[in-house]
XYZ file of C-alpha atoms in Angstrom:
560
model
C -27.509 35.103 79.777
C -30.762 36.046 77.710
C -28.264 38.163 75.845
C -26.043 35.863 74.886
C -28.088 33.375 73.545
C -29.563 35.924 71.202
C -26.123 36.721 70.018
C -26.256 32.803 69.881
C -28.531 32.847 67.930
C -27.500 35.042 65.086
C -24.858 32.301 64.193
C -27.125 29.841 63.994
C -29.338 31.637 61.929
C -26.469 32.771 59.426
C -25.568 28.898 58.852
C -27.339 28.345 55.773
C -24.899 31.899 54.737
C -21.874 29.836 55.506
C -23.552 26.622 53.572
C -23.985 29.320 50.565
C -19.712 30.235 50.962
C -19.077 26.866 51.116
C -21.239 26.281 47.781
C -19.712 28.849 45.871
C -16.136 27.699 46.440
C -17.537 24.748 44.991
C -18.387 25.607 41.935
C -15.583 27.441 41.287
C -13.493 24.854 41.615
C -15.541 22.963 39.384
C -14.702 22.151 35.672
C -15.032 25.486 33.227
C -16.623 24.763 29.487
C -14.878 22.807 27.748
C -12.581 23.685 24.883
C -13.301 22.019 21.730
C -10.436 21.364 19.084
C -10.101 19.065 16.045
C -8.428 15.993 15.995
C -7.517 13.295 13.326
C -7.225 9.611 14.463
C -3.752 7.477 13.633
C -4.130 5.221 10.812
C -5.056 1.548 11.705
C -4.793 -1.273 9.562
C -3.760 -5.025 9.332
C -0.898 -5.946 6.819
C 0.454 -10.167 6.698
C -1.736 -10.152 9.888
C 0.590 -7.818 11.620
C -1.092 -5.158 13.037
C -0.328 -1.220 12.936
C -1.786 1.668 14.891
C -4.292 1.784 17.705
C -6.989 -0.307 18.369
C -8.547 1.800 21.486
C -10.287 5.643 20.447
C -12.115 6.655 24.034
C -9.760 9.192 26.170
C -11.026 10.095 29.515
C -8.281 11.002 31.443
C -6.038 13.860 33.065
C -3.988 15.645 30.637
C 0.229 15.277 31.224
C 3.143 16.760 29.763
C 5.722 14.553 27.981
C 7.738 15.331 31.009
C 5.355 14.666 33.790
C 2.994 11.318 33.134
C 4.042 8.946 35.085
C 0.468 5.882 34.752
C -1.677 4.684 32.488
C -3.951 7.011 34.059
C -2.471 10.076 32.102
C -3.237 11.209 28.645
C -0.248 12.746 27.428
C -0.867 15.837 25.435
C 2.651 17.704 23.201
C 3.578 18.698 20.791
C 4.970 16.363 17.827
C 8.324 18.389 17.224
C 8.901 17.739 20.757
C 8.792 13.978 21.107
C 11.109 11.700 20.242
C 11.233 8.137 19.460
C 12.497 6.561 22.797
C 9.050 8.700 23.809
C 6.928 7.398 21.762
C 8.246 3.656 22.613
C 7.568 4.153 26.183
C 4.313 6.204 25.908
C 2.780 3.585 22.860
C 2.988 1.190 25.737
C 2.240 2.485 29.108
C 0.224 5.700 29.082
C -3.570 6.304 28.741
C -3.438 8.171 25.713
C -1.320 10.377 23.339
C -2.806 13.543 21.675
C -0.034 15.454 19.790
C -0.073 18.605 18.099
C 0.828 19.338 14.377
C 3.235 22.003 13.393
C 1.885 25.394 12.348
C 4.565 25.617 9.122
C 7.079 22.901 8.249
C 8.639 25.081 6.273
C 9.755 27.343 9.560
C 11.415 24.083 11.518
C 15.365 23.584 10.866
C 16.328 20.789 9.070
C 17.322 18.804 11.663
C 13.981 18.817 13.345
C 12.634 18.047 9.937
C 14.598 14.881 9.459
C 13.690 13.763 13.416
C 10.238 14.085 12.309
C 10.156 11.829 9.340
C 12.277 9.257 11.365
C 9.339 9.691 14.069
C 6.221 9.067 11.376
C 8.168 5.820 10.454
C 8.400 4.472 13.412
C 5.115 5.398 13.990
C 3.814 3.518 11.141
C 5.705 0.346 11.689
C 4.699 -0.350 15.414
C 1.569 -1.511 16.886
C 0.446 0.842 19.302
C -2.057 -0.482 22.753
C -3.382 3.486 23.385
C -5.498 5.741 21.082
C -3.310 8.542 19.286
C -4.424 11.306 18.099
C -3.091 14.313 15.968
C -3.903 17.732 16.199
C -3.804 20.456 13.695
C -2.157 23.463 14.984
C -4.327 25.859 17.278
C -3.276 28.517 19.387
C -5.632 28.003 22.508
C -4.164 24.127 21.798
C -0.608 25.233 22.366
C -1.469 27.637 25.483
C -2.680 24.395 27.086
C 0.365 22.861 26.524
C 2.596 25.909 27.695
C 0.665 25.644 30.676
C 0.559 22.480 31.495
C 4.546 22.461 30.340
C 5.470 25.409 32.800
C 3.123 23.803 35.809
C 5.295 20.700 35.662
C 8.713 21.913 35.371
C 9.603 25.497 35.764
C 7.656 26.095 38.972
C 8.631 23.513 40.697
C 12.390 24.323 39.814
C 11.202 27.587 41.053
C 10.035 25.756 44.279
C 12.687 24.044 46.002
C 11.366 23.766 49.269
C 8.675 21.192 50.086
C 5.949 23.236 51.369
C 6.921 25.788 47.687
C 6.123 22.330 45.890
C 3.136 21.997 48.158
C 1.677 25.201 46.733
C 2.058 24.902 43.683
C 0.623 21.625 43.434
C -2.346 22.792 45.517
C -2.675 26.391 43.346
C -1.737 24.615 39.687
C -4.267 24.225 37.217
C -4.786 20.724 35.927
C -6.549 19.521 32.340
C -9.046 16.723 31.499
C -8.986 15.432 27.971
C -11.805 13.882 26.787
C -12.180 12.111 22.759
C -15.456 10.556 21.817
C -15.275 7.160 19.724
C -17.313 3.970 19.288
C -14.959 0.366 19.049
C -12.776 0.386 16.489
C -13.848 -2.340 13.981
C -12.782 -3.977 10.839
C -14.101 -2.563 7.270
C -15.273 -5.704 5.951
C -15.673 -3.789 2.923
C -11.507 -2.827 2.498
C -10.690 -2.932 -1.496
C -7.592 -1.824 -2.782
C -8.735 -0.362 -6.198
C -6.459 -0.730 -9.329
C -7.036 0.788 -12.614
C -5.426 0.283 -15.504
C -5.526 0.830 -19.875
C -3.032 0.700 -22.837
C -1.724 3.224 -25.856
C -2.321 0.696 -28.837
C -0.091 2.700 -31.926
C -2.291 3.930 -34.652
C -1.879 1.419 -37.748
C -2.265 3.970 -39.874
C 0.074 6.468 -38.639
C 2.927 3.609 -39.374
C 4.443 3.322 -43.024
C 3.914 0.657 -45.041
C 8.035 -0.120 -45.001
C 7.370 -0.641 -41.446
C 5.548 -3.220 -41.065
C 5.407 -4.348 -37.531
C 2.174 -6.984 -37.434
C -0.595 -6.419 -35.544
C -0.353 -3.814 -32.451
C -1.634 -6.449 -30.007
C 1.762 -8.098 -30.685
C 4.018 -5.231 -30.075
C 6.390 -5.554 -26.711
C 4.763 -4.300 -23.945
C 6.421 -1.273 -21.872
C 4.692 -1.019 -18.939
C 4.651 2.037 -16.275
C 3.017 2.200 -13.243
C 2.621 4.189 -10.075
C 0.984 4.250 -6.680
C -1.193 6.678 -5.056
C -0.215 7.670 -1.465
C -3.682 7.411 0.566
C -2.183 7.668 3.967
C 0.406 8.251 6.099
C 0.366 8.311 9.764
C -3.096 9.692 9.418
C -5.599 9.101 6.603
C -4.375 12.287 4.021
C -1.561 13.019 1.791
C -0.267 16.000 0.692
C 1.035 15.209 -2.870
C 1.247 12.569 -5.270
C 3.547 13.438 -7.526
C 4.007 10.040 -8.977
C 0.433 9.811 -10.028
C 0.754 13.048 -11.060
C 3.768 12.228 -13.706
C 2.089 8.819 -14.808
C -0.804 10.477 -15.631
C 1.107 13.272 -17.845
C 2.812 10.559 -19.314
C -0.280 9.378 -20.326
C -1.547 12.677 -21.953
C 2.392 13.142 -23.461
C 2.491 9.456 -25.483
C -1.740 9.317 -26.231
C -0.422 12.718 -28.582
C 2.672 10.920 -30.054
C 1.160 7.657 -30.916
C -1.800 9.544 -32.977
C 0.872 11.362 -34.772
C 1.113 10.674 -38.318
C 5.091 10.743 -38.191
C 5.487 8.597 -35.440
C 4.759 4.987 -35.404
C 6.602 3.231 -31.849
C 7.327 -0.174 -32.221
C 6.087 -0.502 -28.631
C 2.596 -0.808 -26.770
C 2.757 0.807 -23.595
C 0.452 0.071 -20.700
C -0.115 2.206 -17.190
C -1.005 0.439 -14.297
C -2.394 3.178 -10.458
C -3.440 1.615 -7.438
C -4.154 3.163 -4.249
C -1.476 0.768 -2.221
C 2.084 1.937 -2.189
C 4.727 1.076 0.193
C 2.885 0.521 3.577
C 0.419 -1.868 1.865
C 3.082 -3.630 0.324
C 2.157 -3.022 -3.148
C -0.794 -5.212 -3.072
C -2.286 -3.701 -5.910
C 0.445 -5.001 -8.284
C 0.110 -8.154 -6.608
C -3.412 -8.387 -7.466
C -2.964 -7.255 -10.979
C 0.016 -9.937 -11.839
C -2.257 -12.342 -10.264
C -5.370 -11.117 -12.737
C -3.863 -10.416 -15.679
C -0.292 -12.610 -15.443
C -0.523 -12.883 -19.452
C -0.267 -8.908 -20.481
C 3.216 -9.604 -19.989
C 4.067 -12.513 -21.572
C 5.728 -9.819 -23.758
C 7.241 -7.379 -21.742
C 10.046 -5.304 -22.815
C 10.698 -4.096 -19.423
C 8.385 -2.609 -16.116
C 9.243 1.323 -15.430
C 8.006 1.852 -11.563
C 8.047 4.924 -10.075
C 7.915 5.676 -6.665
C 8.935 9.144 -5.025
C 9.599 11.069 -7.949
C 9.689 13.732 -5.820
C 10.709 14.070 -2.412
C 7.422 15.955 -0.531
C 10.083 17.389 2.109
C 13.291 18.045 1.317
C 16.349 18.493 3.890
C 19.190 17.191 2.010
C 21.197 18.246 -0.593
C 20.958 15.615 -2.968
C 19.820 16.694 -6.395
C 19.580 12.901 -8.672
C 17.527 10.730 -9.647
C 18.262 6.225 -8.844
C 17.526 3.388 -11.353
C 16.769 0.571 -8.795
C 17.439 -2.797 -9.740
C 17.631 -5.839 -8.450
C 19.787 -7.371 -10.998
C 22.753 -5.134 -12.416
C 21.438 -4.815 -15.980
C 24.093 -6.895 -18.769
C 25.088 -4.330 -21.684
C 23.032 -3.569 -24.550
C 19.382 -5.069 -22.903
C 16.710 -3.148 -22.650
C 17.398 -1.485 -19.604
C 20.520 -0.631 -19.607
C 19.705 1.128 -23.258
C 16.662 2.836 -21.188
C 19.325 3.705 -18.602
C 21.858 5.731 -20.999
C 19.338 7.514 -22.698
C 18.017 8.339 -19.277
C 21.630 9.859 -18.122
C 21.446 11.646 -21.575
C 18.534 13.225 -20.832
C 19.080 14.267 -17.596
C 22.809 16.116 -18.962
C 20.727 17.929 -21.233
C 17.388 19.113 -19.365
C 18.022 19.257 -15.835
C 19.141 21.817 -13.474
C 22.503 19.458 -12.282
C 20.076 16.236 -11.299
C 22.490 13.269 -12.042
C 21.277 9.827 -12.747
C 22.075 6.906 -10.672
C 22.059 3.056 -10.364
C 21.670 1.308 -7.745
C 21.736 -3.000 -7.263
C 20.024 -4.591 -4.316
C 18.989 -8.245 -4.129
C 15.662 -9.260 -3.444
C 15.313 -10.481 0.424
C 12.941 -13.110 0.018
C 12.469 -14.145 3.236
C 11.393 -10.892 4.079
C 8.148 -10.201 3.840
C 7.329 -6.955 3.000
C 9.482 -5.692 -0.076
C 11.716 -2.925 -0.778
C 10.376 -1.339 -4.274
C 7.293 -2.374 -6.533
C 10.057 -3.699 -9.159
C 10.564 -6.555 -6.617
C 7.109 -7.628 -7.333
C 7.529 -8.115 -11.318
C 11.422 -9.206 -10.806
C 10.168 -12.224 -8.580
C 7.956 -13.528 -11.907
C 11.289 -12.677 -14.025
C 10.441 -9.782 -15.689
C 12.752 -6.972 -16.486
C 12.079 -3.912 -13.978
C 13.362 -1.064 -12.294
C 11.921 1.425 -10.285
C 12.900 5.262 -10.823
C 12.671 7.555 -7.217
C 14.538 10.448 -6.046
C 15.364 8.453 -2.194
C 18.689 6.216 -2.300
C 17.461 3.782 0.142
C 14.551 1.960 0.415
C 14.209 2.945 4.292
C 14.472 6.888 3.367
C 11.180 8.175 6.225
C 10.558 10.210 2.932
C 8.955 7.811 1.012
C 5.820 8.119 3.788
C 5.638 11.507 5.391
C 2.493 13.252 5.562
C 4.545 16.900 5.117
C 5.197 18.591 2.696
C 8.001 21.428 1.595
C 7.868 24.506 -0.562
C 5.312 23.996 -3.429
C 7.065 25.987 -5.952
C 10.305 23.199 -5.746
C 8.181 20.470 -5.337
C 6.095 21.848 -8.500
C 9.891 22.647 -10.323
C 11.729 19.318 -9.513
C 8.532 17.222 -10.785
C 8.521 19.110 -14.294
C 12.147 18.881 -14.274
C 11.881 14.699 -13.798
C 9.021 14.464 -16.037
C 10.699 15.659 -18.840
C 13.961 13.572 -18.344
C 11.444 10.783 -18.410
C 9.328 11.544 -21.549
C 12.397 12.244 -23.427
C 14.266 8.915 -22.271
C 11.408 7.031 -23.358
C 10.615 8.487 -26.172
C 14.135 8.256 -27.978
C 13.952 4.307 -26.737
C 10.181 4.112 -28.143
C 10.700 6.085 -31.075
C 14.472 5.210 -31.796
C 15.549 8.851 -32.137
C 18.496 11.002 -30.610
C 17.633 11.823 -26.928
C 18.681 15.386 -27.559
C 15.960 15.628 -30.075
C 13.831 17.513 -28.030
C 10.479 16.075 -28.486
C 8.742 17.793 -26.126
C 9.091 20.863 -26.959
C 6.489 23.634 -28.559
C 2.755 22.325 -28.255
C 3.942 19.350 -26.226
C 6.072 20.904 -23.267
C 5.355 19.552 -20.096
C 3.998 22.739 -18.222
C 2.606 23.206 -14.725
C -0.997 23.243 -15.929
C -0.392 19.591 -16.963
C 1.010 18.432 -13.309
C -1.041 20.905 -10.900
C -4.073 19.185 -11.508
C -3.166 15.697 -10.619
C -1.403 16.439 -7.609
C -4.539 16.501 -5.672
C -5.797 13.291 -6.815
C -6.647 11.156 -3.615
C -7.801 8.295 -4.466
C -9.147 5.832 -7.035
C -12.290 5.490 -4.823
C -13.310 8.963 -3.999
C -13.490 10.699 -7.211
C -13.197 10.419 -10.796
C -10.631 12.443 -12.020
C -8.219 9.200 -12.689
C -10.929 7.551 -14.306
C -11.905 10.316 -16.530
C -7.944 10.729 -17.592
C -7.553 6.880 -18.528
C -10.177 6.224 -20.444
C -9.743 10.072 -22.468
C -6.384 8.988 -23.433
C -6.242 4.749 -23.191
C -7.613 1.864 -24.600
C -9.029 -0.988 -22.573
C -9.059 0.357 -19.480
C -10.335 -1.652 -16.191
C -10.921 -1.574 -12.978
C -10.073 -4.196 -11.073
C -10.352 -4.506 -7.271
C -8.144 -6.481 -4.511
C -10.234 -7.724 -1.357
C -8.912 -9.345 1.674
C -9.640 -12.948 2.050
C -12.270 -13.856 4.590
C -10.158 -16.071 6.764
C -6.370 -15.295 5.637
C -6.473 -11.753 4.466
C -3.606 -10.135 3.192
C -4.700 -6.474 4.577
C -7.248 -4.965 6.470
C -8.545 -1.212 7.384
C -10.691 0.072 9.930
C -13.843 2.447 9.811
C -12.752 5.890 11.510
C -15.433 7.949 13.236
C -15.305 11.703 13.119
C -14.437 12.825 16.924
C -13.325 16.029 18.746
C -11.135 16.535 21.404
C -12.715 18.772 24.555
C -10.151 20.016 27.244
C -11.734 20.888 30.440
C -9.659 22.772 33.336
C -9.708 21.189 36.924
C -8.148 21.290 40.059
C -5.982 18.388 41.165
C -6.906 16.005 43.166
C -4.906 17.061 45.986
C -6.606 20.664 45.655
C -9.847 19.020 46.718
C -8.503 17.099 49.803
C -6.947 20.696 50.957
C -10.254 22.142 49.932
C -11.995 19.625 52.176
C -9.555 20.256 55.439
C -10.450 23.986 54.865
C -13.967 23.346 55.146
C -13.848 20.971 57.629
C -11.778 23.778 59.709
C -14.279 26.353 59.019
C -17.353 24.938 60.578
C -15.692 22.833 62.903
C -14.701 26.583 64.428
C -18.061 27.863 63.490
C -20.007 25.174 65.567
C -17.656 25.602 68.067
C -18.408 29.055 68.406
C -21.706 28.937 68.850
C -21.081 26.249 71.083
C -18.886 27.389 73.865
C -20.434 31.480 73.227
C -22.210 30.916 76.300
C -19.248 30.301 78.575
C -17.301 32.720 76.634
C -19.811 35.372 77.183
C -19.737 35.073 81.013
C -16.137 35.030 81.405
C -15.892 38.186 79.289
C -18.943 40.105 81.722
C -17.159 38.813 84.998
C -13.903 40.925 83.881
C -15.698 43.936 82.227
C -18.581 43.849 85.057
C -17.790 46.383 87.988
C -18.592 44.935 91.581
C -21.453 47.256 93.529
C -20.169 46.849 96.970
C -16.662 47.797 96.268
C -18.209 50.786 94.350
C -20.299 51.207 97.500
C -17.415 51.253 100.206
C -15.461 53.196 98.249
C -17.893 56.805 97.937
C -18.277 56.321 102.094
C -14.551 56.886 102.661
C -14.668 59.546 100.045
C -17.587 61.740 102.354
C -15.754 61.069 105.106
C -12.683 62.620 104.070
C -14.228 65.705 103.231
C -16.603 65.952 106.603
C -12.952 65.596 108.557
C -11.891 68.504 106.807
């Protein structure tokens, strides 16, 4: 008995060893270091008091596939080629959070994908969304996450048909916890839609005395203006061509009107802002409001918006004249508009040049094309883009194509442009070839505006208006303090740290096979006792039998 409680012993003395197991298999079930990737917040802001994006930027949750969330509980983390619009409805609305990874090369997806994509970023953009989103720039540890998370959810438990197969994999899987920093989203009570604009006044003494035209100030006014692209479904944009031609048009007619043999009979004036289509073209609005007078004398108002198309996946090679009035024959316009075709037969690569009519809906509130804005007041206006409809997904996406056709098709435009204009400015043939010689249009003169960001963050606009224009101002449009027209929100900096788990049904199996363990190691030690002495009655021999047995034995042997 002494014996066995000594063996007893041992056990209990090797408890704390078990403890230690037990403690182990604890931590390494617990949460690894977390993986740290970039992310760039969805754009938020208020337009007509409508509001877009997310207002929420905390994410604390479990990471899902698109194909396995099922609660607001789940943080669904894909890829954006993979998710579709009748996704994004549903997730926009009922999960915890959406993270979705960027691409790694547009250029590589099919065209199909490409167009589902730019469909997907304007639906985005026009829908209010009640969970954070977040976009990711293409990372390979990113996109083993999702391949994991991807396979756990769907292939093995295809693989798995059985129920207790589905019950180890779930138990076995590896699960992901997604976590994104981020203070309260609030308004910028400091949002300002800059505007800047200036004017080519002609040289009086480049004109000739037989053509006497008054004073400059009382030319007709021809003025061109533009918008630059700040943001798409995230705050960045790849390229803004239609700054970028605006401002070579600039550079182009500041030369011609300082020339000694030309003398225009026109002024022309250039209007940027930083608010294009998703803003409504508030910055036009603003300026009509501030300066309603500078076209008291307006021959007509050149917009351009999309002069290029950033990604390309159709065919179409032309350029549209949008109106919202079918111009009458032989006003200024529909001059502007056969000397544009002319121009186009000559110096382009096949682009064709094409009108097209659509009425003004004025009970809708947001408008079609910046024309719309100047066509309300009754001036004459058209806007010149490379998209058909007004609803082309082009006219917003954040991705761009190849550089060397986006770089090639803008040159191309721009000089269809310059040379329309200038025959209608300068009354000459439109095969003339103005620009030709010192003042071709080359890519030195687009490349570097197509960076240009904003009006706001750097100088570069600035600098360009007032090398080349006369009068040129700033002007700035601010919400209104009770009503405003548009809003933005501040945007924090924040990263996105993934953090591998186990489920939560790995810790309630984790927890029966501890429980089982020491429930078998205190019963052990226990019932060793008992178990002890039932093991020494078998083994132990009995002395009397032993005893008995070596009598009969002598016996034998005496007898013989």
């Amino acid at each position: 008995m002494n014996e066995a409680d000594s063996f007893a012993e041992i056990f209990r003395g090797g408890l704390p060893h078990c403890l230690l197991i037990v403690f182990s298999m604890l931590l390494i079930c617990s949460p690894v270091m977390p993986s740290e990737f970039e992310v760039i917040s969805m754009s938020k802001y208020d337009l007509n008091g409508q509001h877009f994006g997310s207002r929420v930027s905390a994410i604390s949750l479990e990471a899902r596939s698109l194909y396995s969330w099922n609660t607001s509980r789940h943080c669904v983390l894909t890829r954006l080629t993979d998710l579709s619009i009748h996704d994004f409805d549903k997730l926009r609305q009922s999960a915890g959070g959406l993270i979705l990874m960027l691409p790694s090369n547009i250029l590589n997806l099919d065209t199909e994908t490409k167009e589902l994509i730019t469909i997907l970023e304007q639906s985005m953009l026009t829908h209010t969304a009640a969970v954070p989103i977040y976009f990711a720039p293409y990372n390979k540890d990113l996109e083993k996450i999702i391949d994991d998370i991807t396979y756990t959810t769907t292939d093995k438990v295809a693989q798995n048909q059985t129920a207790l197969g589905q019950l180890i994999v779930t138990v076995s899987a590896n699960r992901y916890h997604v976590n994104v920093g981020g203070g309260s989203i609030v308004a910028n009570k400091n949002s300002k839609v800059p505007i800047i604009h200036g004017e080519l006044i002609p040289n009086q003494l480049a004109m000739k005395p037989t053509e006497s035209v008054g004073d400059g100030h009382k030319l007709p006014v021809i003025l061109i203006t533009a918008n630059l692209k700040t943001f798409g479904i995230y705050n960045d944009y790849p390229v803004n061509a239609d700054a970028a031609v605006l401002l070579v048009l600039i550079e182009l007619f500041s030369k011609l009107h300082y020339t000694s043999s030309m003398a225009p009979k026109y002024r022309l004036r250039f209007l940027l802002s930083d608010a294009g289509v998703l803003l409504n073209f508030q910055g036009s609005k603003k300026w009509l409001e501030v300066d309603d007078n500078a076209l008291q004398n307006v021959e007509f108002v050149l917009c351009l918006d999309t002069i290029t198309e950033s990604l390309s996946y159709n065919e179409d090679n032309a350029l549209y004249m949008h109106v919202s009035k079918p111009p009458k024959e032989k006003t200024s316009i529909s001059n502007f508009f056969k000397l544009l075709k002319t121009s186009a037969e000559k110096y382009s690569n096949g682009l064709t040049v094409e009108g097209v009519h659509k009425k003004i809906n004025l009970a809708d509130t947001k408008l079609a094309w910046e024309h719309e804005r100047f066509s309300i007041k009754r001036y004459p206006s058209f806007t010149l883009s490379s998209v058909k409809s007004p609803r082309s997904p082009i006219r917003t996406t954040i991705f761009k194509g190849d550089d060397s056709r986006i770089v090639e098709h803008t040159l191309n435009t721009s000089r269809i442009i310059a040379e329309a204009l200038a025959s209608f400015m300068y009354k000459v043939d439109p095969i003339s070839s103005i620009f030709d010689g010192q003042l071709a249009i080359k890519e030195e003169n687009i490349l570097p505006y197509f960076g240009v960001k904003s009006i706001l963050h750097n100088n570069d606009v600035k600098d360009a208006f007032e090398k080349y224009l006369n009068n040129v101002k700033i002007i700035y449009d601010k919400p209104d303090g009770r009503d405003p027209d548009f809003m933005f929100y501040n945007e924090n900096e924040v990263k996105l740290n993934v953090y591998r788990v186990k489920p939560a049904i790995f810790d309630l199996f984790l927890t029966i096979v501890i429980g089982v363990y020491l429930l078998a190691v205190f019963l052990a030690i226990q019932y060793f006792p008992r178990f002890y002495d039932e093991v020494s009655k078998l083994t132990k021999e009995d002395p009397v039998g032993q005893l008995n047995g070596h009598s009969s034995e002598r016996l034998k042997m005496k007898s013989h």
